[in-house]
Amino acid sequence: MNKAEIISIGSELTTGQNLDTNAQWLSRQLAEIGIAVGWHTTIADDLDDNVATFRIATQRARLVLVTGGLGPTLDDLTREALARAAGVELVFHPELLEQIRDIFAKRGRTMTERNRVQAYCPAGAEPIPNHWGTAPGIWMKIGESIVAAMPGVPSEMYAMFADAVKPRLLHLGMSGGVLVQRKINCFGAGESAIEDKVPDLTRRGHVPEVGITASDATISLRIFARAASRAEADAIAAPIEKTIRERLGNLVFGVDDEELQDVVAKLLAEKRKTLATAESVTAGLVAHRLGQVAGATYWFRGGIVANVNDVMTALLSVPTELIEKHGAVSPEVAQAMAVACRTRFQSDLAVSTTGLAGPTGGTPGKPVGQVYVGLAWDGGADAIGHSWLGTRVEIQSRTAKMALNRVRLHLLEK
Amino acid sequence: MNKAEIISIGSELTTGQNLDTNAQWLSRQLAEIGIAVGWHTTIADDLDDNVATFRIATQRARLVLVTGGLGPTLDDLTREALARAAGVELVFHPELLEQIRDIFAKRGRTMTERNRVQAYCPAGAEPIPNHWGTAPGIWMKIGESIVAAMPGVPSEMYAMFADAVKPRLLHLGMSGGVLVQRKINCFGAGESAIEDKVPDLTRRGHVPEVGITASDATISLRIFARAASRAEADAIAAPIEKTIRERLGNLVFGVDDEELQDVVAKLLAEKRKTLATAESVTAGLVAHRLGQVAGATYWFRGGIVANVNDVMTALLSVPTELIEKHGAVSPEVAQAMAVACRTRFQSDLAVSTTGLAGPTGGTPGKPVGQVYVGLAWDGGADAIGHSWLGTRVEIQSRTAKMALNRVRLHLLEK
């Protein structure tokens, strides 16, 4: 009974028509005030399911936040379902009807008779005013649980949570201090290889909790530190982060929302170096990611996308003989692309990609997913290979990350 | 007991760190085969909560789809929780271990000892092979419910659902009628301008229901047609789609998951034309989107990303005087980029982008968001301008769409 449950109501969610983003938003808000969320539950506009779900939630969660089902239409069932779950009647609140009339008047419209249902609230519950729309919220206790029902429209829900619900939770002392989440992002090894370096931290029951997730070949370790204050939580997370960094070394490229391109951008700016790209298999994705970073024009000179061999020859001066001898998908061509690109763009560094993204075109010697990344710098050049599994889009995305990571590691070494 | 429940597992979801999109995707898939979804439930990586949730679900839903918690790490608890909920032991499957070893071998790596846990499955359950990753799925019966557990990684889950789970559901006769969703995708006008052309179709209560959504300047109209069979549902949707196409004309570029690059690819292949790109403000995004389409090498010759004026001059032969006279962000330079690009790449068409993506660098005459798209073809060239509101990433993305749309309209005209 020490966790919260978030319930989202609406058939447009269970049919998959709309994506529920309210539960995520509320989870983050609760995390910030140290209330752990155990469950998100989404249900259709069905009275029996609503009542049953509220009963389950109020038996297992100390706080239940509900969004949706407070509108004026026939499929808005939250008021009635909450009353049934609590075993009470719905009570008419004349002052709510006035508020709803006012909202219509402010918009220069007349309230429809239908909106009258929005002035009902379960007996013993307290209505929460809604300054942004017609649906008042509901604050009540069912059994040992606090229940707060808010509109499903995100902007109205955000405002009601911030203005009314969050202050009440803090006032009731429900806040369990602060939860700090620190994400350590890694690239260059698989999820299990990374976990093998920190098994003591990720084991169940470790305090603070450390989780591991993989997203498109980026592996993230997440530290969840709970404490009474932000400073204390930070102090709990810091030594764990230090241990992770010591064990993982250069596999760690950034924290929280930092992407590889952000780190490459920072390093290039710091070291006053410029970069150019020569892409075949990634077809512009490396350039695009670099270009997403504000100020890219200062350190990213530009790039070439060479999809066909004659473009490699004409625009990147990769000799036809080299392509004929080794094939366009080879470390030799990757390296030659990088060297030529560096000259063309007069940049300090150039990175290149070549490979097979599929879905067809693979051979036993060069399967789909085989890629090479070349790098050229003042005084040298090389190329590294890798074989990815995945769809065309995944192979391109992971190879682009591999290219950005190659640049990062070079800048760290020099 | 006639509805389905979708369970998403992972603390990264309940903490709000990640957004759950799997439940929405699966809901849509089930809707298409007429299986109504009653509940989405999201839980943290907590064994007791997992077991309790599986028990509740298998008592109320005839079908339970689970995503996540099948990886090799300690917080992957789905295998164990399903076994406990069913009251059975976990059983080791040597053939699964071989499959997992094979996956590693194909990637030229050695399986870590940790991955061994992925070869366990609840007694009586059937493992579902995973061709895209190391986590096998699980197919089993608990009480009266069918349970299918799939990986949380979306691409692996999509493939496993399509290849193994959906066919089994159809085979079991679980499908009940059909909901056909037809999405008509438009580009080139705002949401309200498009809705103003079809107000009779989008009003509430219209059968079939027609919804309108906007995503990154792509406006989509969705037709929801319900019937006993796919053919009948299609017959309901078809005349509505015809009306929409008549009213919107060339604003409609595709249907369902079709993106602008898919349509451009189709038109280029049909008309046996080739394309090249010269990008400044979009920094490789147009090339990247074209490169995502399988077979792009046949019609996409390549591109240049010119982030700085001297690259425009050196690699695209845009005269310095032209840049000095009009500025790099001008229709004149956009057009010159396209013309030079077409020559450089010896392509039938070339498209270019220039503009200001911000966040800084705007002036009253050329604000952030001002962009130009140039096009060159055999016998001509032109440029069009637009002013976008939005973040750097949004401006880049919308300008890339504008460029692709310009190519599409040209290919339709000729």
PDB file of N, CA and C in Angstrom, chain B residues 227-256:
ATOM      1  N   ALA B 227     -17.274  -4.009 -39.611  1.00  0.00           N
ATOM      2  CA  ALA B 227     -18.188  -4.924 -40.298  1.00  0.00           C
ATOM      3  C   ALA B 227     -17.795  -6.356 -39.961  1.00  0.00           C
ATOM      4  N   ALA B 228     -18.591  -7.294 -40.475  1.00  0.00           N
ATOM      5  CA  ALA B 228     -18.330  -8.705 -40.170  1.00  0.00           C
ATOM      6  C   ALA B 228     -17.077  -9.201 -40.873  1.00  0.00           C
ATOM      7  N   SER B 229     -16.814  -8.652 -42.037  1.00  0.00           N
ATOM      8  CA  SER B 229     -15.643  -9.118 -42.786  1.00  0.00           C
ATOM      9  C   SER B 229     -14.817  -7.939 -43.267  1.00  0.00           C
ATOM     10  N   ARG B 230     -13.602  -8.225 -43.615  1.00  0.00           N
ATOM     11  CA  ARG B 230     -12.694  -7.218 -44.143  1.00  0.00           C
ATOM     12  C   ARG B 230     -13.279  -6.609 -45.426  1.00  0.00           C
ATOM     13  N   ALA B 231     -13.862  -7.452 -46.272  1.00  0.00           N
ATOM     14  CA  ALA B 231     -14.413  -6.968 -47.547  1.00  0.00           C
ATOM     15  C   ALA B 231     -15.551  -5.977 -47.301  1.00  0.00           C
ATOM     16  N   GLU B 232     -16.435  -6.311 -46.347  1.00  0.00           N
ATOM     17  CA  GLU B 232     -17.553  -5.406 -46.050  1.00  0.00           C
ATOM     18  C   GLU B 232     -17.053  -4.087 -45.454  1.00  0.00           C
ATOM     19  N   ALA B 233     -16.077  -4.180 -44.559  1.00  0.00           N
ATOM     20  CA  ALA B 233     -15.531  -2.963 -43.948  1.00  0.00           C
ATOM     21  C   ALA B 233     -14.846  -2.103 -45.016  1.00  0.00           C
ATOM     22  N   ASP B 234     -14.108  -2.749 -45.906  1.00  0.00           N
ATOM     23  CA  ASP B 234     -13.468  -2.016 -47.009  1.00  0.00           C
ATOM     24  C   ASP B 234     -14.517  -1.310 -47.868  1.00  0.00           C
ATOM     25  N   ALA B 235     -15.648  -1.988 -48.086  1.00  0.00           N
ATOM     26  CA  ALA B 235     -16.707  -1.424 -48.923  1.00  0.00           C
ATOM     27  C   ALA B 235     -17.342  -0.202 -48.258  1.00  0.00           C
ATOM     28  N   ILE B 236     -17.325  -0.177 -46.922  1.00  0.00           N
ATOM     29  CA  ILE B 236     -17.838   0.999 -46.206  1.00  0.00           C
ATOM     30  C   ILE B 236     -16.838   2.149 -46.303  1.00  0.00           C
ATOM     31  N   ALA B 237     -15.543   1.824 -46.193  1.00  0.00           N
ATOM     32  CA  ALA B 237     -14.517   2.871 -46.175  1.00  0.00           C
ATOM     33  C   ALA B 237     -14.263   3.467 -47.563  1.00  0.00           C
ATOM     34  N   ALA B 238     -14.391   2.637 -48.601  1.00  0.00           N
ATOM     35  CA  ALA B 238     -13.979   3.059 -49.951  1.00  0.00           C
ATOM     36  C   ALA B 238     -14.656   4.345 -50.459  1.00  0.00           C
ATOM     37  N   PRO B 239     -16.003   4.461 -50.385  1.00  0.00           N
ATOM     38  CA  PRO B 239     -16.614   5.701 -50.903  1.00  0.00           C
ATOM     39  C   PRO B 239     -16.203   6.937 -50.106  1.00  0.00           C
ATOM     40  N   ILE B 240     -15.929   6.773 -48.809  1.00  0.00           N
ATOM     41  CA  ILE B 240     -15.487   7.912 -47.993  1.00  0.00           C
ATOM     42  C   ILE B 240     -14.094   8.347 -48.452  1.00  0.00           C
ATOM     43  N   GLU B 241     -13.236   7.364 -48.678  1.00  0.00           N
ATOM     44  CA  GLU B 241     -11.893   7.685 -49.156  1.00  0.00           C
ATOM     45  C   GLU B 241     -11.976   8.412 -50.506  1.00  0.00           C
ATOM     46  N   LYS B 242     -12.884   7.967 -51.365  1.00  0.00           N
ATOM     47  CA  LYS B 242     -13.043   8.587 -52.688  1.00  0.00           C
ATOM     48  C   LYS B 242     -13.457  10.057 -52.534  1.00  0.00           C
ATOM     49  N   THR B 243     -14.428  10.297 -51.662  1.00  0.00           N
ATOM     50  CA  THR B 243     -14.875  11.675 -51.408  1.00  0.00           C
ATOM     51  C   THR B 243     -13.718  12.537 -50.909  1.00  0.00           C
ATOM     52  N   ILE B 244     -12.962  11.993 -49.947  1.00  0.00           N
ATOM     53  CA  ILE B 244     -11.837  12.750 -49.389  1.00  0.00           C
ATOM     54  C   ILE B 244     -10.829  13.081 -50.494  1.00  0.00           C
ATOM     55  N   ARG B 245     -10.518  12.114 -51.318  1.00  0.00           N
ATOM     56  CA  ARG B 245      -9.539  12.343 -52.392  1.00  0.00           C
ATOM     57  C   ARG B 245     -10.039  13.364 -53.405  1.00  0.00           C
ATOM     58  N   GLU B 246     -11.325  13.325 -53.714  1.00  0.00           N
ATOM     59  CA  GLU B 246     -11.882  14.301 -54.648  1.00  0.00           C
ATOM     60  C   GLU B 246     -11.771  15.712 -54.094  1.00  0.00           C
ATOM     61  N   ARG B 247     -12.070  15.839 -52.812  1.00  0.00           N
ATOM     62  CA  ARG B 247     -12.062  17.185 -52.226  1.00  0.00           C
ATOM     63  C   ARG B 247     -10.651  17.703 -51.980  1.00  0.00           C
ATOM     64  N   LEU B 248      -9.715  16.820 -51.666  1.00  0.00           N
ATOM     65  CA  LEU B 248      -8.371  17.274 -51.273  1.00  0.00           C
ATOM     66  C   LEU B 248      -7.348  17.228 -52.411  1.00  0.00           C
ATOM     67  N   GLY B 249      -7.635  16.485 -53.461  1.00  0.00           N
ATOM     68  CA  GLY B 249      -6.738  16.469 -54.623  1.00  0.00           C
ATOM     69  C   GLY B 249      -5.319  16.092 -54.268  1.00  0.00           C
ATOM     70  N   ASN B 250      -4.353  16.864 -54.761  1.00  0.00           N
ATOM     71  CA  ASN B 250      -2.934  16.557 -54.573  1.00  0.00           C
ATOM     72  C   ASN B 250      -2.415  16.780 -53.151  1.00  0.00           C
ATOM     73  N   LEU B 251      -3.269  17.296 -52.271  1.00  0.00           N
ATOM     74  CA  LEU B 251      -2.844  17.372 -50.870  1.00  0.00           C
ATOM     75  C   LEU B 251      -2.673  15.963 -50.308  1.00  0.00           C
ATOM     76  N   VAL B 252      -3.430  15.018 -50.841  1.00  0.00           N
ATOM     77  CA  VAL B 252      -3.309  13.625 -50.396  1.00  0.00           C
ATOM     78  C   VAL B 252      -2.075  13.017 -51.047  1.00  0.00           C
ATOM     79  N   PHE B 253      -1.159  12.498 -50.198  1.00  0.00           N
ATOM     80  CA  PHE B 253       0.024  11.881 -50.805  1.00  0.00           C
ATOM     81  C   PHE B 253       0.090  10.373 -50.606  1.00  0.00           C
ATOM     82  N   GLY B 254      -0.644   9.845 -49.645  1.00  0.00           N
ATOM     83  CA  GLY B 254      -0.537   8.403 -49.438  1.00  0.00           C
ATOM     84  C   GLY B 254      -1.537   7.910 -48.422  1.00  0.00           C
ATOM     85  N   VAL B 255      -1.485   6.629 -48.156  1.00  0.00           N
ATOM     86  CA  VAL B 255      -2.413   6.030 -47.204  1.00  0.00           C
ATOM     87  C   VAL B 255      -1.651   5.224 -46.165  1.00  0.00           C
ATOM     88  N   ASP B 256      -2.334   5.021 -45.022  1.00  0.00           N
ATOM     89  CA  ASP B 256      -1.819   4.167 -43.931  1.00  0.00           C
ATOM     90  C   ASP B 256      -0.410   4.598 -43.511  1.00  0.00           C
TER      91      ASP B 256
END
